Amino acid sequence: MAFGGGGYGLVRCVPRTWTHLLAEATGRPVPAGTAIPRAWIDHLRDRGVRGELPTTMGERPVPEVRPWGPGGDGWLDGAIGATRRAVFPLLGLDPDDPRD
């Protein structure tokens, strides 16, 4: 399940974010240094987008990826845990099993 919402940077952020999300979900992550296809940049220019555009799928510095696990004490861990406890049992999944 994936949700998006608010604060979008339609040219700089949204296409790369959803590409990364879908790539991770399908087990084929896209390295941050991957070049953005020239055809996409040309498409944006043809649609009147001006200014500096990203050239790679990531920006510097590359953030540290930390897998989620039950029992985290940060606000994000709490939100993820609460969502899992509300939704996962409906799907027959264990909300505290990080494999699910």
GROMACS .gro file of N, CA and C in nm:
model
  300
    1MET      N    1   0.086  -0.115   0.000
    1MET     CA    2   0.000   0.000   0.000
    1MET      C    3   0.091   0.123   0.000
    2ALA      N    4   0.063   0.217  -0.086
    2ALA     CA    5   0.144   0.339  -0.091
    2ALA      C    6   0.051   0.459  -0.107
    3PHE      N    7   0.078   0.561  -0.031
    3PHE     CA    8   0.001   0.686  -0.038
    3PHE      C    9   0.096   0.801  -0.061
    4GLY      N   10   0.049   0.901  -0.132
    4GLY     CA   11   0.127   1.023  -0.149
    4GLY      C   12   0.042   1.140  -0.104
    5GLY      N   13   0.108   1.249  -0.071
    5GLY     CA   14   0.028   1.365  -0.034
    5GLY      C   15   0.111   1.486   0.003
    6GLY      N   16   0.072   1.600  -0.051
    6GLY     CA   17   0.121   1.730  -0.009
    6GLY      C   18   0.268   1.759  -0.034
    7GLY      N   19   0.297   1.888  -0.044
    7GLY     CA   20   0.433   1.937  -0.052
    7GLY      C   21   0.509   1.899  -0.177
    8TYR      N   22   0.439   1.875  -0.285
    8TYR     CA   23   0.503   1.825  -0.404
    8TYR      C   24   0.586   1.929  -0.478
    9GLY      N   25   0.700   1.884  -0.524
    9GLY     CA   26   0.779   1.955  -0.623
    9GLY      C   27   0.759   1.879  -0.753
   10LEU      N   28   0.662   1.922  -0.833
   10LEU     CA   29   0.617   1.841  -0.947
   10LEU      C   30   0.726   1.804  -1.047
   11VAL      N   31   0.828   1.885  -1.058
   11VAL     CA   32   0.931   1.854  -1.157
   11VAL      C   33   1.052   1.789  -1.091
   12ARG      N   34   1.096   1.842  -0.978
   12ARG     CA   35   1.217   1.792  -0.913
   12ARG      C   36   1.194   1.666  -0.830
   13CYS      N   37   1.079   1.655  -0.767
   13CYS     CA   38   1.061   1.550  -0.667
   13CYS      C   39   0.968   1.436  -0.706
   14VAL      N   40   0.850   1.468  -0.752
   14VAL     CA   41   0.747   1.366  -0.772
   14VAL      C   42   0.791   1.254  -0.866
   15PRO      N   43   0.841   1.282  -0.985
   15PRO     CA   44   0.877   1.171  -1.075
   15PRO      C   45   0.984   1.081  -1.015
   16ARG      N   46   1.085   1.140  -0.951
   16ARG     CA   47   1.192   1.059  -0.894
   16ARG      C   48   1.143   0.980  -0.772
   17THR      N   49   1.062   1.044  -0.688
   17THR     CA   50   1.012   0.977  -0.568
   17THR      C   51   0.929   0.855  -0.603
   18TRP      N   52   0.833   0.872  -0.693
   18TRP     CA   53   0.747   0.759  -0.729
   18TRP      C   54   0.824   0.653  -0.806
   19THR      N   55   0.923   0.692  -0.884
   19THR     CA   56   1.007   0.594  -0.952
   19THR      C   57   1.081   0.510  -0.849
   20HIS      N   58   1.140   0.576  -0.748
   20HIS     CA   59   1.212   0.503  -0.644
   20HIS      C   60   1.117   0.412  -0.566
   21LEU      N   61   1.000   0.462  -0.532
   21LEU     CA   62   0.904   0.383  -0.455
   21LEU      C   63   0.864   0.257  -0.532
   22LEU      N   64   0.827   0.274  -0.657
   22LEU     CA   65   0.785   0.158  -0.737
   22LEU      C   66   0.902   0.063  -0.762
   23ALA      N   67   1.020   0.116  -0.781
   23ALA     CA   68   1.137   0.031  -0.802
   23ALA      C   69   1.165  -0.053  -0.678
   24GLU      N   70   1.158   0.009  -0.561
   24GLU     CA   71   1.179  -0.066  -0.436
   24GLU      C   72   1.071  -0.171  -0.417
   25ALA      N   73   0.947  -0.134  -0.444
   25ALA     CA   74   0.834  -0.226  -0.425
   25ALA      C   75   0.844  -0.348  -0.517
   26THR      N   76   0.908  -0.332  -0.631
   26THR     CA   77   0.922  -0.443  -0.724
   26THR      C   78   1.055  -0.516  -0.710
   27GLY      N   79   1.135  -0.472  -0.612
   27GLY     CA   80   1.262  -0.539  -0.587
   27GLY      C   81   1.372  -0.502  -0.684
   28ARG      N   82   1.356  -0.390  -0.754
   28ARG     CA   83   1.458  -0.346  -0.850
   28ARG      C   84   1.495  -0.201  -0.823
   29PRO      N   85   1.565  -0.175  -0.710
   29PRO     CA   86   1.597  -0.037  -0.674
   29PRO      C   87   1.680   0.034  -0.780
   30VAL      N   88   1.660   0.165  -0.788
   30VAL     CA   89   1.733   0.248  -0.883
   30VAL      C   90   1.841   0.324  -0.806
   31PRO      N   91   1.970   0.304  -0.838
   31PRO     CA   92   2.076   0.377  -0.768
   31PRO      C   93   2.060   0.528  -0.785
   32ALA      N   94   2.095   0.601  -0.680
   32ALA     CA   95   2.081   0.747  -0.681
   32ALA      C   96   2.160   0.814  -0.793
   33GLY      N   97   2.270   0.752  -0.835
   33GLY     CA   98   2.353   0.811  -0.940
   33GLY      C   99   2.304   0.785  -1.081
   34THR      N  100   2.193   0.712  -1.097
   34THR     CA  101   2.140   0.682  -1.230
   34THR      C  102   2.098   0.810  -1.300
   35ALA      N  103   2.142   0.826  -1.424
   35ALA     CA  104   2.107   0.946  -1.501
   35ALA      C  105   1.958   0.947  -1.535
   36ILE      N  106   1.899   1.064  -1.527
   36ILE     CA  107   1.760   1.080  -1.571
   36ILE      C  108   1.761   1.077  -1.724
   37PRO      N  109   1.671   1.001  -1.783
   37PRO     CA  110   1.670   0.991  -1.930
   37PRO      C  111   1.658   1.128  -1.998
   38ARG      N  112   1.739   1.145  -2.100
   38ARG     CA  113   1.738   1.271  -2.176
   38ARG      C  114   1.599   1.299  -2.232
   39ALA      N  115   1.526   1.195  -2.270
   39ALA     CA  116   1.392   1.213  -2.326
   39ALA      C  117   1.298   1.280  -2.225
   40TRP      N  118   1.314   1.251  -2.096
   40TRP     CA  119   1.231   1.314  -1.992
   40TRP      C  120   1.265   1.463  -1.981
   41ILE      N  121   1.393   1.495  -1.980
   41ILE     CA  122   1.434   1.635  -1.973
   41ILE      C  123   1.385   1.711  -2.095
   42ASP      N  124   1.397   1.651  -2.213
   42ASP     CA  125   1.348   1.715  -2.336
   42ASP      C  126   1.197   1.735  -2.329
   43HIS      N  127   1.125   1.636  -2.276
   43HIS     CA  128   0.980   1.648  -2.261
   43HIS      C  129   0.945   1.768  -2.171
   44LEU      N  130   1.014   1.782  -2.060
   44LEU     CA  131   0.988   1.895  -1.971
   44LEU      C  132   1.016   2.028  -2.040
   45ARG      N  133   1.126   2.035  -2.111
   45ARG     CA  134   1.162   2.160  -2.183
   45ARG      C  135   1.055   2.191  -2.288
   46ASP      N  136   1.009   2.089  -2.359
   46ASP     CA  137   0.905   2.109  -2.460
   46ASP      C  138   0.776   2.161  -2.398
   47ARG      N  139   0.753   2.128  -2.272
   47ARG     CA  140   0.632   2.173  -2.202
   47ARG      C  141   0.652   2.307  -2.133
   48GLY      N  142   0.769   2.369  -2.155
   48GLY     CA  143   0.792   2.503  -2.104
   48GLY      C  144   0.860   2.512  -1.969
   49VAL      N  145   0.908   2.400  -1.916
   49VAL     CA  146   0.977   2.403  -1.787
   49VAL      C  147   1.115   2.464  -1.808
   50ARG      N  148   1.146   2.565  -1.731
   50ARG     CA  149   1.275   2.634  -1.741
   50ARG      C  150   1.351   2.619  -1.611
   51GLY      N  151   1.476   2.657  -1.614
   51GLY     CA  152   1.557   2.652  -1.493
   51GLY      C  153   1.633   2.520  -1.484
   52GLU      N  154   1.702   2.505  -1.372
   52GLU     CA  155   1.784   2.386  -1.350
   52GLU      C  156   1.695   2.264  -1.321
   53LEU      N  157   1.724   2.157  -1.390
   53LEU     CA  158   1.652   2.032  -1.369
   53LEU      C  159   1.749   1.928  -1.313
   54PRO      N  160   1.698   1.833  -1.234
   54PRO     CA  161   1.786   1.728  -1.184
   54PRO      C  162   1.839   1.644  -1.301
   55THR      N  163   1.960   1.593  -1.284
   55THR     CA  164   2.020   1.511  -1.389
   55THR      C  165   2.038   1.366  -1.346
   56THR      N  166   2.024   1.341  -1.215
   56THR     CA  167   2.034   1.204  -1.165
   56THR      C  168   1.913   1.173  -1.077
   57MET      N  169   1.896   1.047  -1.045
   57MET     CA  170   1.782   1.002  -0.965
   57MET      C  171   1.797   1.031  -0.817
   58GLY      N  172   1.906   1.088  -0.777
   58GLY     CA  173   1.927   1.123  -0.636
   58GLY      C  174   1.995   1.257  -0.623
   59GLU      N  175   2.004   1.302  -0.501
   59GLU     CA  176   2.074   1.426  -0.471
   59GLU      C  177   2.175   1.397  -0.361
   60ARG      N  178   2.265   1.486  -0.342
   60ARG     CA  179   2.366   1.468  -0.239
   60ARG      C  180   2.328   1.547  -0.116
   61PRO      N  181   2.357   1.502   0.004
   61PRO     CA  182   2.414   1.371   0.031
   61PRO      C  183   2.309   1.262   0.021
   62VAL      N  184   2.352   1.141  -0.012
   62VAL     CA  185   2.260   1.028  -0.018
   62VAL      C  186   2.222   0.992   0.125
   63PRO      N  187   2.092   0.987   0.154
   63PRO     CA  188   2.052   0.958   0.292
   63PRO      C  189   2.082   0.814   0.331
   64GLU      N  190   2.103   0.796   0.460
   64GLU     CA  191   2.122   0.661   0.514
   64GLU      C  192   1.986   0.591   0.519
   65VAL      N  193   1.981   0.470   0.468
   65VAL     CA  194   1.856   0.394   0.470
   65VAL      C  195   1.858   0.305   0.594
   66ARG      N  196   1.754   0.318   0.675
   66ARG     CA  197   1.740   0.234   0.793
   66ARG      C  198   1.608   0.159   0.784
   67PRO      N  199   1.614   0.027   0.776
   67PRO     CA  200   1.489  -0.050   0.768
   67PRO      C  201   1.405  -0.028   0.893
   68TRP      N  202   1.273  -0.029   0.876
   68TRP     CA  203   1.184  -0.015   0.990
   68TRP      C  204   1.182  -0.142   1.071
   69GLY      N  205   1.171  -0.128   1.200
   69GLY     CA  206   1.155  -0.242   1.289
   69GLY      C  207   1.062  -0.202   1.402
   70PRO      N  208   0.990  -0.296   1.459
   70PRO     CA  209   0.898  -0.263   1.567
   70PRO      C  210   0.972  -0.209   1.689
   71GLY      N  211   0.905  -0.122   1.762
   71GLY     CA  212   0.961  -0.071   1.887
   71GLY      C  213   1.042   0.055   1.875
   72GLY      N  214   1.049   0.116   1.757
   72GLY     CA  215   1.122   0.242   1.744
   72GLY      C  216   1.054   0.352   1.825
   73ASP      N  217   1.131   0.450   1.871
   73ASP     CA  218   1.073   0.552   1.958
   73ASP      C  219   1.050   0.687   1.891
   74GLY      N  220   1.082   0.700   1.764
   74GLY     CA  221   1.060   0.827   1.695
   74GLY      C  222   0.916   0.842   1.649
   75TRP      N  223   0.879   0.964   1.610
   75TRP     CA  224   0.741   0.990   1.566
   75TRP      C  225   0.707   0.909   1.440
   76LEU      N  226   0.804   0.894   1.351
   76LEU     CA  227   0.777   0.820   1.228
   76LEU      C  228   0.759   0.672   1.259
   77ASP      N  229   0.844   0.617   1.345
   77ASP     CA  230   0.828   0.477   1.384
   77ASP      C  231   0.690   0.454   1.447
   78GLY      N  232   0.646   0.549   1.530
   78GLY     CA  233   0.514   0.537   1.593
   78GLY      C  234   0.402   0.539   1.490
   79ALA      N  235   0.413   0.628   1.391
   79ALA     CA  236   0.310   0.637   1.287
   79ALA      C  237   0.306   0.510   1.202
   80ILE      N  238   0.423   0.460   1.167
   80ILE     CA  239   0.429   0.336   1.089
   80ILE      C  240   0.371   0.221   1.169
   81GLY      N  241   0.409   0.211   1.297
   81GLY     CA  242   0.358   0.105   1.382
   81GLY      C  243   0.207   0.111   1.397
   82ALA      N  244   0.153   0.231   1.419
   82ALA     CA  245   0.008   0.246   1.435
   82ALA      C  246  -0.065   0.208   1.307
   83THR      N  247  -0.012   0.246   1.193
   83THR     CA  248  -0.075   0.211   1.065
   83THR      C  249  -0.071   0.060   1.045
   84ARG      N  250   0.042  -0.001   1.075
   84ARG     CA  251   0.054  -0.147   1.060
   84ARG      C  252  -0.044  -0.220   1.152
   85ARG      N  253  -0.056  -0.173   1.278
   85ARG     CA  254  -0.149  -0.239   1.371
   85ARG      C  255  -0.294  -0.224   1.328
   86ALA      N  256  -0.325  -0.115   1.260
   86ALA     CA  257  -0.463  -0.092   1.215
   86ALA      C  258  -0.496  -0.170   1.088
   87VAL      N  259  -0.399  -0.185   0.998
   87VAL     CA  260  -0.427  -0.240   0.866
   87VAL      C  261  -0.383  -0.385   0.849
   88PHE      N  262  -0.266  -0.418   0.896
   88PHE     CA  263  -0.209  -0.550   0.866
   88PHE      C  264  -0.297  -0.667   0.910
   89PRO      N  265  -0.357  -0.665   1.031
   89PRO     CA  266  -0.442  -0.779   1.068
   89PRO      C  267  -0.558  -0.802   0.971
   90LEU      N  268  -0.607  -0.696   0.909
   90LEU     CA  269  -0.714  -0.710   0.812
   90LEU      C  270  -0.670  -0.790   0.689
   91LEU      N  271  -0.539  -0.792   0.667
   91LEU     CA  272  -0.482  -0.862   0.551
   91LEU      C  273  -0.416  -0.994   0.591
   92GLY      N  274  -0.432  -1.032   0.718
   92GLY     CA  275  -0.372  -1.156   0.765
   92GLY      C  276  -0.222  -1.146   0.788
   93LEU      N  277  -0.173  -1.025   0.807
   93LEU     CA  278  -0.030  -1.003   0.828
   93LEU      C  279  -0.003  -0.967   0.973
   94ASP      N  280   0.118  -0.995   1.020
   94ASP     CA  281   0.160  -0.963   1.156
   94ASP      C  282   0.219  -0.822   1.156
   95PRO      N  283   0.158  -0.727   1.228
   95PRO     CA  284   0.208  -0.590   1.225
   95PRO      C  285   0.346  -0.573   1.287
   96ASP      N  286   0.389  -0.668   1.367
   96ASP     CA  287   0.521  -0.656   1.432
   96ASP      C  288   0.629  -0.740   1.365
   97ASP      N  289   0.597  -0.803   1.254
   97ASP     CA  290   0.695  -0.881   1.181
   97ASP      C  291   0.753  -0.795   1.069
   98PRO      N  292   0.880  -0.753   1.081
   98PRO     CA  293   0.937  -0.663   0.978
   98PRO      C  294   0.945  -0.726   0.840
   99ARG      N  295   0.925  -0.858   0.829
   99ARG     CA  296   0.925  -0.921   0.696
   99ARG      C  297   0.796  -0.890   0.621
  100ASP      N  298   0.689  -0.855   0.692
  100ASP     CA  299   0.561  -0.823   0.629
  100ASP      C  300   0.554  -0.678   0.591
   0.00000   0.00000   0.00000
